[in-house]
Coordinates of C-alpha atoms in Angstrom, one line a residue:
M14 CA 22.5 -68.8 17.9
L15 CA 21.5 -66.2 15.3
L16 CA 18.5 -65.2 17.3
G17 CA 20.7 -64.6 20.3
K18 CA 23.1 -62.3 18.3
V19 CA 20.1 -60.4 17.0
M20 CA 18.7 -60.0 20.5
N21 CA 22.1 -58.8 21.8
L22 CA 22.4 -56.4 19.0
S23 CA 18.9 -55.0 19.6
V24 CA 19.7 -54.6 23.3
F25 CA 22.9 -52.8 22.4
Y26 CA 21.1 -50.3 20.1
L27 CA 18.4 -49.8 22.7
I28 CA 20.9 -49.0 25.4
A29 CA 22.9 -46.7 23.0
S30 CA 19.7 -44.8 22.0
I31 CA 18.8 -44.4 25.7
I32 CA 22.2 -43.0 26.5
T33 CA 22.0 -40.7 23.5
I34 CA 18.6 -39.4 24.6
S35 CA 19.8 -38.8 28.1
N36 CA 22.9 -37.0 26.9
G37 CA 21.0 -34.9 24.3
Y38 CA 20.0 -31.2 24.6
R39 CA 16.6 -30.0 25.6
I40 CA 15.4 -27.6 22.9
L41 CA 12.2 -25.5 22.7
V42 CA 11.1 -24.6 19.2
I43 CA 8.7 -21.7 18.6
F44 CA 7.4 -21.3 15.0
P45 CA 4.0 -19.5 15.2
T46 CA 3.3 -18.4 11.6
G47 CA 0.1 -19.9 10.3
S48 CA 1.5 -20.9 6.9
Y49 CA 2.5 -24.5 5.9
S50 CA 5.5 -23.3 3.8
H51 CA 6.9 -21.6 6.9
Q52 CA 6.6 -24.8 8.9
R53 CA 8.3 -27.3 6.6
P54 CA 11.9 -26.2 7.2
Q55 CA 11.2 -26.1 11.0
Q56 CA 9.7 -29.6 10.9
A57 CA 12.7 -31.0 9.0
V58 CA 15.2 -29.4 11.4
S59 CA 13.2 -30.5 14.5
Q60 CA 13.1 -34.0 13.3
G61 CA 16.8 -33.9 12.5
L62 CA 17.5 -32.7 16.0
A63 CA 15.4 -35.5 17.5
Q64 CA 17.1 -38.1 15.4
A65 CA 20.4 -36.7 16.7
G66 CA 19.2 -37.5 20.3
H67 CA 17.9 -34.2 21.4
H68 CA 14.5 -33.7 23.0
V69 CA 12.5 -31.1 21.1
T70 CA 9.4 -29.4 22.3
I71 CA 7.6 -27.7 19.3
I72 CA 5.1 -24.8 19.5
S73 CA 3.6 -24.7 16.0
P74 CA 0.3 -24.5 14.2
D75 CA 1.2 -27.6 12.1
S76 CA 1.6 -30.8 14.1
F77 CA 3.0 -33.8 12.3
E78 CA 2.9 -37.5 12.8
T79 CA 5.9 -39.0 14.4
D80 CA 6.8 -42.0 16.6
N81 CA 10.0 -40.4 17.9
P82 CA 9.8 -40.1 21.7
N83 CA 12.1 -37.1 21.6
I84 CA 9.4 -34.9 20.1
T85 CA 6.7 -33.1 22.0
Q86 CA 4.2 -30.9 20.1
I87 CA 2.0 -28.1 21.3
N88 CA -0.5 -27.1 18.6
I89 CA -1.4 -23.4 18.0
K90 CA -3.5 -23.9 14.9
F91 CA -5.5 -20.8 15.7
T92 CA -2.8 -18.6 14.0
Y93 CA -4.2 -19.8 10.7
E94 CA -7.4 -17.9 11.6
Y95 CA -5.4 -14.7 11.7
I96 CA -4.0 -15.1 8.3
K97 CA -7.5 -15.6 6.9
L98 CA -8.3 -12.0 7.9
F99 CA -6.2 -10.8 5.0
D100 CA -6.8 -11.2 1.3
L101 CA -3.6 -12.7 0.0
S102 CA -5.0 -13.9 -3.3
N103 CA -4.5 -10.6 -5.0
P104 CA -1.3 -8.5 -5.4
I105 CA -0.2 -6.6 -2.3
G106 CA 2.0 -3.6 -2.5
S107 CA 5.0 -2.8 -0.3
F108 CA 3.2 -0.3 2.0
Q109 CA 0.1 -2.5 2.3
M110 CA 2.3 -5.5 3.2
M111 CA 3.9 -3.6 6.1
T112 CA 0.4 -2.8 7.5
I113 CA -0.5 -6.5 7.3
V114 CA 2.8 -7.6 8.9
N115 CA 2.2 -5.2 11.8
K116 CA -1.4 -6.5 12.4
Y117 CA -0.6 -10.1 11.9
M118 CA 2.5 -10.2 14.1
T119 CA 0.7 -8.4 16.9
L120 CA -2.3 -10.8 16.7
V121 CA 0.0 -13.9 16.7
C122 CA 2.0 -12.7 19.7
E123 CA -1.2 -11.9 21.6
G124 CA -2.8 -15.2 20.8
V125 CA 0.3 -17.4 21.4
L126 CA 1.1 -15.8 24.8
A127 CA -2.5 -16.1 25.9
D128 CA -2.7 -19.8 24.9
P129 CA -3.0 -21.9 28.1
E130 CA -0.4 -24.5 27.1
V131 CA 2.1 -21.8 26.0
K132 CA 1.5 -19.9 29.2
K133 CA 2.6 -22.9 31.1
I134 CA 5.8 -23.0 29.1
F135 CA 6.5 -19.3 29.5
Q136 CA 5.5 -19.2 33.2
N137 CA 7.7 -22.3 33.6
V138 CA 5.2 -23.9 36.0
R139 CA 7.0 -27.2 35.5
N140 CA 10.4 -25.7 36.4
E141 CA 11.8 -27.0 33.1
Q142 CA 15.2 -26.0 31.7
Y143 CA 16.0 -25.7 28.0
D144 CA 19.5 -25.7 26.6
A145 CA 18.3 -23.6 23.7
V146 CA 15.2 -21.9 22.2
I147 CA 14.9 -21.9 18.4
I148 CA 12.6 -19.0 17.4
E149 CA 11.1 -18.2 14.1
V150 CA 13.1 -15.1 13.5
L151 CA 10.3 -13.0 12.1
P152 CA 9.8 -10.0 14.4
Y153 CA 7.7 -11.8 17.0
F154 CA 9.7 -9.9 19.6
P155 CA 7.7 -10.6 22.7
L156 CA 8.2 -14.4 22.1
F157 CA 12.0 -13.7 22.2
M158 CA 11.5 -13.3 26.0
A159 CA 11.9 -17.1 26.2
K160 CA 15.7 -16.4 26.3
Q161 CA 15.4 -14.5 29.6
I162 CA 12.8 -16.8 31.1
F163 CA 15.0 -19.9 30.6
N164 CA 18.4 -18.1 30.7
T165 CA 19.4 -19.9 27.6
T166 CA 20.8 -19.6 24.1
L167 CA 18.4 -18.1 21.6
I168 CA 18.8 -19.3 18.0
G169 CA 16.8 -17.7 15.2
M170 CA 15.7 -19.6 12.2
S171 CA 13.9 -18.4 9.1
S172 CA 12.0 -20.0 6.2
L173 CA 12.7 -16.9 4.0
E174 CA 15.1 -14.0 3.8
L175 CA 15.7 -12.1 7.0
M176 CA 14.0 -8.8 7.4
P177 CA 16.3 -5.8 7.6
M178 CA 15.6 -5.2 11.3
M179 CA 16.9 -8.7 12.0
H180 CA 19.9 -8.3 9.9
K181 CA 20.7 -5.1 11.8
A182 CA 20.1 -6.9 15.1
M183 CA 22.7 -9.5 14.2
G184 CA 25.2 -6.7 13.0
N185 CA 24.9 -7.6 9.3
V186 CA 25.2 -4.9 6.6
V187 CA 21.9 -3.2 5.8
H188 CA 21.8 -1.1 2.6
P189 CA 18.7 0.3 0.8
V190 CA 20.1 -0.3 -2.7
L191 CA 22.6 -3.1 -2.4
H192 CA 20.4 -5.2 -0.1
P193 CA 16.9 -3.8 -0.2
S194 CA 14.1 -5.2 1.9
F195 CA 12.1 -7.9 0.1
F196 CA 9.0 -5.7 0.9
Y197 CA 10.3 -3.4 -1.9
E198 CA 9.8 -4.6 -5.5
A199 CA 13.3 -3.6 -6.5
P200 CA 14.5 -4.1 -10.1
S201 CA 17.6 -6.2 -10.7
N202 CA 19.6 -3.3 -12.2
P203 CA 18.2 -0.1 -10.6
N204 CA 18.9 3.2 -12.4
L205 CA 19.2 6.5 -10.6
Y206 CA 15.5 7.0 -10.4
D207 CA 15.1 3.5 -8.9
R208 CA 17.8 4.1 -6.4
I209 CA 16.3 7.4 -5.3
W210 CA 13.0 5.6 -4.6
M211 CA 14.7 2.8 -2.8
V212 CA 16.3 5.3 -0.4
Y213 CA 12.9 7.0 0.1
F214 CA 11.4 3.6 0.8
E215 CA 14.1 2.7 3.3
I216 CA 13.4 6.0 5.1
Y217 CA 9.7 5.2 5.3
H218 CA 10.5 1.6 6.4
R219 CA 12.6 2.9 9.3
Y220 CA 9.8 5.3 10.2
W221 CA 7.3 2.5 10.1
E222 CA 9.5 0.4 12.3
I223 CA 10.0 3.1 15.0
M224 CA 6.6 4.8 14.9
E225 CA 4.2 1.9 14.2
F226 CA 5.7 -1.6 14.5
Y227 CA 7.8 -1.2 17.6
P228 CA 5.1 0.5 19.7
S229 CA 2.6 -2.4 18.8
Q230 CA 5.2 -5.0 19.9
S231 CA 6.1 -3.0 23.0
R232 CA 2.4 -3.0 24.1
V233 CA 2.2 -6.8 23.8
L234 CA 5.5 -7.1 25.7
K235 CA 4.4 -5.0 28.6
K236 CA 1.0 -6.7 28.8
H237 CA 2.3 -10.2 29.0
F238 CA 5.5 -9.5 30.9
P239 CA 4.5 -6.7 33.2
G240 CA 7.4 -7.3 35.6
T241 CA 10.2 -6.9 33.1
N242 CA 12.3 -3.8 32.7
T243 CA 13.7 -5.0 29.4
D244 CA 13.0 -2.7 26.5
L245 CA 12.0 -4.0 23.0
E246 CA 15.4 -3.0 21.4
T247 CA 17.2 -5.2 24.0
V248 CA 14.8 -8.1 23.3
K249 CA 15.2 -7.7 19.6
N250 CA 19.0 -7.8 19.9
S251 CA 19.0 -10.8 22.2
V252 CA 19.2 -13.4 19.4
D253 CA 22.6 -15.2 19.7
F254 CA 22.8 -17.0 16.4
V255 CA 20.7 -17.2 13.2
I256 CA 20.1 -19.7 10.5
E257 CA 18.7 -17.9 7.4
G258 CA 16.8 -20.4 5.4
Q259 CA 18.2 -19.7 2.0
T260 CA 21.3 -20.5 0.0
P261 CA 23.7 -18.0 -1.4
V262 CA 23.8 -20.0 -4.6
L263 CA 20.4 -18.4 -5.6
G264 CA 21.9 -14.9 -5.6
N265 CA 21.5 -14.2 -1.9
V266 CA 25.2 -13.2 -1.5
R267 CA 25.8 -10.3 1.0
P268 CA 28.2 -9.5 3.8
L269 CA 27.2 -11.6 6.8
L270 CA 28.8 -11.9 10.3
P271 CA 29.8 -15.4 11.5
N272 CA 26.8 -15.5 13.8
T273 CA 24.5 -15.7 10.7
V274 CA 24.7 -18.7 8.4
Q275 CA 22.7 -19.4 5.2
I276 CA 21.3 -22.9 4.8
G277 CA 18.6 -23.4 2.2
F278 CA 16.7 -26.5 0.9
L279 CA 16.2 -27.7 4.5
H280 CA 12.9 -29.5 3.8
I281 CA 14.1 -31.2 0.6
K282 CA 14.1 -35.0 0.8
P283 CA 14.3 -37.8 -1.7
P284 CA 11.0 -38.2 -3.7
Q285 CA 8.4 -40.4 -2.1
P286 CA 5.9 -42.7 -4.0
L287 CA 2.9 -40.8 -5.3
P288 CA -0.8 -41.8 -4.7
S289 CA -1.6 -44.5 -7.3
T290 CA -4.3 -42.3 -9.1
L291 CA -1.9 -39.4 -9.4
Q292 CA 1.0 -41.7 -10.5
T293 CA -1.2 -43.2 -13.2
Y294 CA -2.4 -39.7 -14.4
L295 CA 1.2 -38.5 -14.8
D296 CA 2.4 -41.7 -16.4
K297 CA -0.3 -41.6 -19.1
S298 CA 0.3 -38.0 -20.1
K299 CA 1.3 -38.1 -23.8
N300 CA 2.8 -34.6 -24.2
G301 CA 3.5 -33.8 -20.5
V302 CA 2.0 -32.0 -17.6
I303 CA 2.0 -28.3 -16.6
Y304 CA 1.6 -28.1 -12.9
V305 CA -0.2 -24.9 -11.5
S306 CA -0.1 -24.0 -7.8
F307 CA 0.0 -20.7 -6.1
G308 CA 1.0 -22.1 -2.7
S309 CA -0.9 -22.3 0.6
N310 CA -1.8 -18.6 1.0
V311 CA -2.8 -17.6 -2.5
K312 CA -6.0 -19.4 -3.2
S313 CA -6.7 -20.0 -6.9
S314 CA -10.5 -20.0 -6.1
N315 CA -10.1 -16.4 -4.8
L316 CA -8.3 -15.0 -7.7
K317 CA -9.9 -12.0 -9.5
P318 CA -12.1 -13.2 -12.4
E319 CA -9.9 -11.5 -15.0
I320 CA -6.8 -13.3 -13.7
R321 CA -8.4 -16.7 -13.5
N322 CA -10.0 -16.3 -16.9
A323 CA -6.7 -15.3 -18.5
L324 CA -5.2 -18.5 -16.9
I325 CA -8.0 -20.7 -18.1
N326 CA -8.2 -19.3 -21.6
T327 CA -4.4 -19.7 -22.0
L328 CA -4.1 -23.2 -20.6
K329 CA -7.0 -24.7 -22.4
K330 CA -5.3 -24.0 -25.8
L331 CA -2.2 -25.9 -24.9
D332 CA -1.4 -29.5 -26.0
Y333 CA -0.4 -30.3 -22.5
D334 CA -2.3 -31.8 -19.5
I335 CA -2.9 -29.3 -16.8
L336 CA -2.7 -30.3 -13.1
W337 CA -4.0 -27.5 -11.0
K338 CA -4.1 -27.1 -7.2
Y339 CA -7.6 -25.7 -6.7
E340 CA -9.3 -25.3 -3.3
N341 CA -13.0 -25.7 -4.3
D342 CA -14.9 -28.8 -5.4
T343 CA -16.3 -26.8 -8.4
F344 CA -14.3 -24.9 -11.0
P345 CA -16.4 -22.8 -13.3
G346 CA -15.1 -22.9 -16.8
K347 CA -12.6 -25.7 -16.1
P348 CA -10.9 -26.7 -19.3
D349 CA -11.2 -30.3 -20.6
N350 CA -7.4 -30.8 -20.3
T351 CA -7.3 -29.7 -16.7
R352 CA -7.4 -31.9 -13.5
I353 CA -8.0 -30.1 -10.2
E354 CA -7.0 -31.3 -6.7
K355 CA -7.4 -29.5 -3.4
W356 CA -4.0 -30.7 -2.2
L357 CA -1.0 -32.3 -4.0
P358 CA 2.3 -33.7 -2.8
Q359 CA 4.2 -31.0 -4.7
I360 CA 7.7 -31.9 -3.9
D361 CA 7.1 -35.5 -5.0
L362 CA 5.1 -34.9 -8.1
L363 CA 7.7 -32.4 -9.4
A364 CA 10.1 -35.3 -9.5
H365 CA 8.0 -37.1 -12.2
K366 CA 9.6 -37.0 -15.6
N367 CA 6.4 -35.9 -17.3
V368 CA 6.1 -32.6 -15.4
K369 CA 7.4 -30.1 -17.9
L370 CA 6.6 -26.7 -16.3
F371 CA 5.6 -25.3 -12.9
I372 CA 3.4 -22.1 -12.8
T373 CA 3.9 -20.8 -9.3
Q374 CA 3.5 -17.7 -7.1
G375 CA 7.3 -17.8 -6.3
G376 CA 7.4 -18.7 -2.6
L377 CA 10.9 -19.7 -1.5
Q378 CA 9.9 -23.3 -0.7
S379 CA 8.3 -23.8 -4.1
M380 CA 11.4 -22.2 -5.7
E381 CA 13.7 -24.7 -3.9
E382 CA 11.5 -27.7 -4.7
T383 CA 11.4 -26.9 -8.5
I384 CA 15.2 -26.5 -8.5
A385 CA 15.7 -29.7 -6.5
R386 CA 13.6 -31.6 -9.1
G387 CA 14.9 -29.8 -12.2
V388 CA 11.6 -28.3 -13.4
P389 CA 11.6 -24.8 -15.0
V390 CA 9.0 -22.2 -14.0
V391 CA 6.8 -19.3 -14.9
V392 CA 6.4 -17.1 -11.8
I393 CA 3.4 -14.9 -11.1
P394 CA 4.3 -13.1 -7.8
F395 CA 1.6 -11.7 -5.4
F396 CA 3.2 -10.5 -2.2
A397 CA 6.1 -10.4 0.3
D398 CA 9.3 -12.1 -1.0
Q399 CA 7.6 -13.5 -4.1
D400 CA 8.5 -10.6 -6.3
T401 CA 12.2 -10.8 -5.2
N402 CA 12.2 -14.6 -5.8
A403 CA 10.7 -14.1 -9.2
E404 CA 13.5 -11.7 -10.1
K405 CA 16.1 -14.2 -8.9
I406 CA 14.5 -17.0 -11.0
Q407 CA 14.6 -14.9 -14.1
N408 CA 18.1 -13.7 -13.5
L409 CA 19.3 -17.3 -12.8
G410 CA 17.8 -18.4 -16.2
I411 CA 15.5 -21.1 -14.8
G412 CA 12.2 -19.4 -15.7
Q413 CA 10.3 -16.3 -16.6
K414 CA 8.5 -13.7 -14.4
L415 CA 5.1 -12.3 -15.2
N416 CA 3.6 -9.6 -13.0
V417 CA -0.2 -9.9 -12.3
E418 CA -0.8 -6.5 -13.7
D419 CA 0.8 -7.6 -17.0
L420 CA -1.1 -10.9 -17.1
T421 CA -3.0 -11.5 -20.3
E422 CA -3.6 -14.5 -22.6
M423 CA -1.0 -13.3 -24.9
S424 CA 1.7 -12.5 -22.3
L425 CA 1.1 -15.7 -20.4
T426 CA 1.3 -17.8 -23.6
Q427 CA 4.5 -16.1 -24.6
K428 CA 6.1 -16.8 -21.2
I429 CA 4.9 -20.5 -21.2
M430 CA 6.1 -21.2 -24.7
E431 CA 9.4 -19.5 -24.2
V432 CA 10.2 -21.7 -21.2
L433 CA 8.8 -24.9 -22.7
N434 CA 10.5 -24.5 -26.1
N435 CA 13.9 -23.2 -25.1
P436 CA 16.0 -26.0 -23.6
R437 CA 18.3 -23.6 -21.8
Y438 CA 15.8 -23.3 -18.9
K439 CA 15.6 -27.0 -18.3
N440 CA 19.4 -27.3 -18.6
T441 CA 20.1 -24.4 -16.3
V442 CA 17.8 -25.6 -13.6
K443 CA 19.5 -29.0 -13.6
E444 CA 22.9 -27.4 -13.4
L445 CA 21.8 -25.1 -10.5
G446 CA 20.4 -28.1 -8.6
D447 CA 23.8 -29.9 -9.0
R448 CA 25.6 -26.8 -7.8
I449 CA 23.4 -26.5 -4.7
R450 CA 23.9 -30.2 -3.8
D451 CA 27.7 -29.9 -4.0
T452 CA 28.2 -29.6 -0.2
P453 CA 30.1 -31.7 2.3
M454 CA 27.0 -32.2 4.4
T455 CA 23.2 -32.2 3.8
P456 CA 21.3 -29.1 4.8
I457 CA 19.8 -30.8 7.9
Q458 CA 23.2 -32.1 9.0
T459 CA 24.7 -28.6 8.6
A460 CA 21.8 -27.0 10.6
V461 CA 22.0 -29.5 13.4
W462 CA 25.8 -29.0 13.7
W463 CA 25.5 -25.2 13.9
I464 CA 22.7 -25.5 16.5
E465 CA 24.8 -27.8 18.6
Y466 CA 27.7 -25.5 18.2
A467 CA 25.7 -22.5 19.4
I468 CA 24.5 -24.5 22.4
R469 CA 28.0 -26.0 23.3
N470 CA 29.4 -22.5 23.2
R471 CA 26.6 -20.9 25.2
G472 CA 25.3 -18.6 22.5
A473 CA 28.6 -18.3 20.6
E474 CA 29.3 -14.9 22.2
H475 CA 32.7 -14.8 20.4
L476 CA 30.9 -14.6 17.1
K477 CA 29.0 -11.5 17.9
Y478 CA 29.8 -8.1 16.5
K479 CA 30.5 -5.4 19.1
G480 CA 29.2 -2.7 16.9
V481 CA 25.6 -4.1 16.9
N482 CA 24.6 -1.8 19.8
V483 CA 26.4 1.3 18.4
S484 CA 24.0 4.2 17.8
F485 CA 23.3 5.5 14.3
I486 CA 25.3 8.7 15.2
E487 CA 28.4 6.7 16.3
Y488 CA 28.2 4.1 13.5
Y489 CA 28.3 6.8 10.8
L490 CA 30.8 8.9 12.8
L491 CA 28.4 11.8 12.8
D492 CA 29.6 13.0 16.2
I493 CA 33.1 13.1 15.0
V494 CA 32.0 14.9 11.8
F495 CA 30.0 17.4 14.0
V496 CA 33.1 18.1 16.2
H497 CA 35.2 18.8 13.2
L498 CA 32.6 21.0 11.6
I499 CA 32.4 23.0 14.9
A500 CA 36.2 23.2 14.9
V501 CA 36.2 24.4 11.3
V502 CA 33.5 27.0 12.0
L503 CA 35.4 28.2 15.1
L504 CA 38.7 28.4 13.1
F505 CA 37.0 30.5 10.4
Y506 CA 35.4 32.6 13.1
L507 CA 38.8 33.2 14.8
I508 CA 40.5 33.9 11.4
K509 CA 37.7 36.4 10.7
K510 CA 38.1 38.1 14.0
L511 CA 41.9 38.2 13.7
M512 CA 41.6 39.6 10.2
G513 CA 39.1 42.1 11.4
A514 CA 41.4 43.1 14.2
L515 CA 44.4 43.4 11.9
L516 CA 42.4 45.4 9.4
S517 CA 41.1 47.7 12.2
K518 CA 44.6 48.2 13.5
S519 CA 45.8 48.9 10.0
T520 CA 43.0 51.4 9.4
V521 CA 43.8 53.2 12.7
S522 CA 47.5 53.3 11.9
N523 CA 46.8 54.8 8.4
S524 CA 44.4 57.3 9.9
I525 CA 47.1 58.5 12.4
K526 CA 49.6 58.8 9.6
S527 CA 47.1 60.7 7.5
N528 CA 46.4 63.2 10.4
K529 CA 50.1 63.8 10.9
M530 CA 50.7 64.5 7.3
K531 CA 47.8 67.0 7.3
S532 CA 49.1 68.8 10.4
Q533 CA 52.5 69.3 8.7

């Protein structure tokens, strides 16, 4: 009897799941960046969509294990080879970063569009139809052509702060001082000198976009889509809706249109069991563990000797165990209190009660993980958004920032001891985590709802800002100002002419009177 009920219940759920799958949307996800941290939010959202009954085809360099029949994966792991062309293990300035972005984005677009499996998708040889395309909303503009190919909704999703060109494309406020690009290492409270340089940087950034970046992207667009008459600006502005992968709670408050939503902590899940050897190591630590990791792009083994030596000489003097993500088998000068691992389940080990401090490069995903697990940090930023994130961490009171150029044994020791010995950092990071979790839905539930909303409403055209395509001249009313300036100039000209005529007439009249008086 019980077995019969169980069988009936199983059949019911099977039929229900089949109905759900058949009624679900077909979604194409394109996330080409060869960086694991970029892929984690995408993977979480893709799995959430699949669990909601939608069929998801993912183009990504990081495939993941899954038994969900709703997920199809196309691996483009070669994009990792492109990132290896650049030295990211040493500090990169704003101008150098823009050069790297231009080269990397061009290489990725070229490589992805030339990949045989991706070509089948873009040429639509199987005559497939997608209800939406979710694109990594970094400026991989030629890949945005998927919207036209499938005549569908294009949803952008990011794993970090949007670049200014994408904020502008969505119609959001772009301001060089109030909302500077994360390329620029802007101070928290800029003075007049800082603001002047922020404006100069914005001018150069616009020049770089128009004169260097857009032409590179246009060449790729014309090469792989020779029959299209669509210009790059139109392609860039074709995104219907954007999910920016960060939360306003971390200080990312800015005016946003309703077609842009901020959802952070997308990849955060409940802690999973640690490998037994790692669990034992953490359990047995008497004074606690300091965890050191600079992410997937900054390799500890490639750090400059003076940076690595400062880290080693500082950490070996501490009465803490050091757990260090280190990419090589050998570590010259490794301190006795240090354990190295090539890879670590960071999000899970940060949940262990004996992890007292996290020394990080300040990537957004690492920032979210340390807040989710309540561990204070010392941030040593290297490139891109890491400096901006480090400023936020310091301003939020959950850690200390230390620039690489200021890194010495003394400065690092001071930062570490300040965070470890002052309980306000630990208390603040826990309060911040509670504040971020105070939401009606989980981040994944929220993201899935908005994606379904955009699809149901065919791109949510009603949320778009009509001023997004207004020219620079029209937006700042320069044409109206020019017309009024011309009017004022003409008015002064006419007044001058009139005054001249009156004075001339008066002079003539006076001359006639003078001659009459002389003749008398």
